[in-house]
Amino acid sequence: RSQAINLTDRDSDFMNHYEGVDPNWYAVWVCPNCQLSAYADDFAAMQSVQVARVKPLLEEVKKADSRKYDFAYYRDADLALRSYQLAIAFYEGQRGGAEKIAGLYHRMAWIERSRSNQEPEKQWLAKARDFYEKAFTTSDAGKAGVLWAYLIAEIDMRIGQYQDAVKWFGTAAQQPDFKSQPLLEKMVRDRWSEAGDLAKSARAAGS
């Protein structure tokens, strides 16, 4: 499978574009029988108490969409989207789950972006943003704090909340580990400036 992966581009919110197979479609492991789902490392380490906890949540997800999904073979965008939805049930209520759920919603937005579906993309981006903020405000973020604040700001830009984006880029720049991540520091500064310009234009258009 790795031979078929060809990265062609990367968006400012870290969506990778591929020619051929998109490895993001396989980020979540899914049991083909019961459809219990999680990121690979978490799936491999899953304990019986976690399985028991997630089963009722998983059933609710299945009831909301009763279509049959076959995870035994190769995936397409629809199967990938479904795998993320199923995995969200596993991480709900878990310690540290907000970051994982944010990433799943973010991946869902990427799928809709790849299909040029702007409204669903914005819907999933908004959910991802809320969970990134939850992770930022409830966790000992460490170095991840810069990334989470950046992603919140980046998503704010993509959903038209430019003033909020300015605030969160500023928050990213205030994190203790900001200077130790030079590539991310440059991305923050570049997008921060752009967000400021967009916020000014939005204010002028509304005045």
Short mmCIF file of N, CA, C and O in Angstrom, two decimals, residues 9 14 21 32 76 107 129 134 193:
data_model
loop_
_atom_site.label_atom_id
_atom_site.label_comp_id
_atom_site.label_asym_id
_atom_site.label_seq_id
_atom_site.Cartn_x
_atom_site.Cartn_y
_atom_site.Cartn_z
N ASP A 9 0.47 17.81 -2.07
CA ASP A 9 0.29 19.17 -1.54
C ASP A 9 -0.15 19.06 -0.08
O ASP A 9 -0.58 17.99 0.38
N PHE A 14 -2.97 21.40 7.63
CA PHE A 14 -2.29 20.10 7.60
C PHE A 14 -3.05 19.01 6.86
O PHE A 14 -2.72 17.83 7.01
N VAL A 21 -3.90 6.48 -3.28
CA VAL A 21 -4.46 6.13 -1.98
C VAL A 21 -4.20 7.23 -0.96
O VAL A 21 -3.09 7.77 -0.87
N PRO A 32 -14.59 -5.47 11.60
CA PRO A 32 -15.57 -5.64 10.52
C PRO A 32 -16.87 -6.28 10.99
O PRO A 32 -17.88 -6.24 10.28
N ASP A 76 -13.04 3.65 0.68
CA ASP A 76 -13.18 4.87 -0.10
C ASP A 76 -13.50 6.00 0.87
O ASP A 76 -13.47 5.82 2.10
N ARG A 107 -10.54 15.34 10.23
CA ARG A 107 -10.41 14.44 9.09
C ARG A 107 -11.72 14.35 8.29
O ARG A 107 -11.70 14.23 7.06
N ARG A 129 -12.99 22.43 15.80
CA ARG A 129 -12.51 23.60 16.51
C ARG A 129 -12.92 23.57 17.97
O ARG A 129 -12.12 23.86 18.88
N LYS A 134 -11.52 22.59 23.66
CA LYS A 134 -11.72 21.82 24.88
C LYS A 134 -10.42 21.16 25.32
O LYS A 134 -10.07 21.16 26.52
N SER A 193 -0.79 37.37 10.52
CA SER A 193 -0.83 38.61 9.73
C SER A 193 -1.99 38.59 8.74
O SER A 193 -2.71 39.58 8.58
#
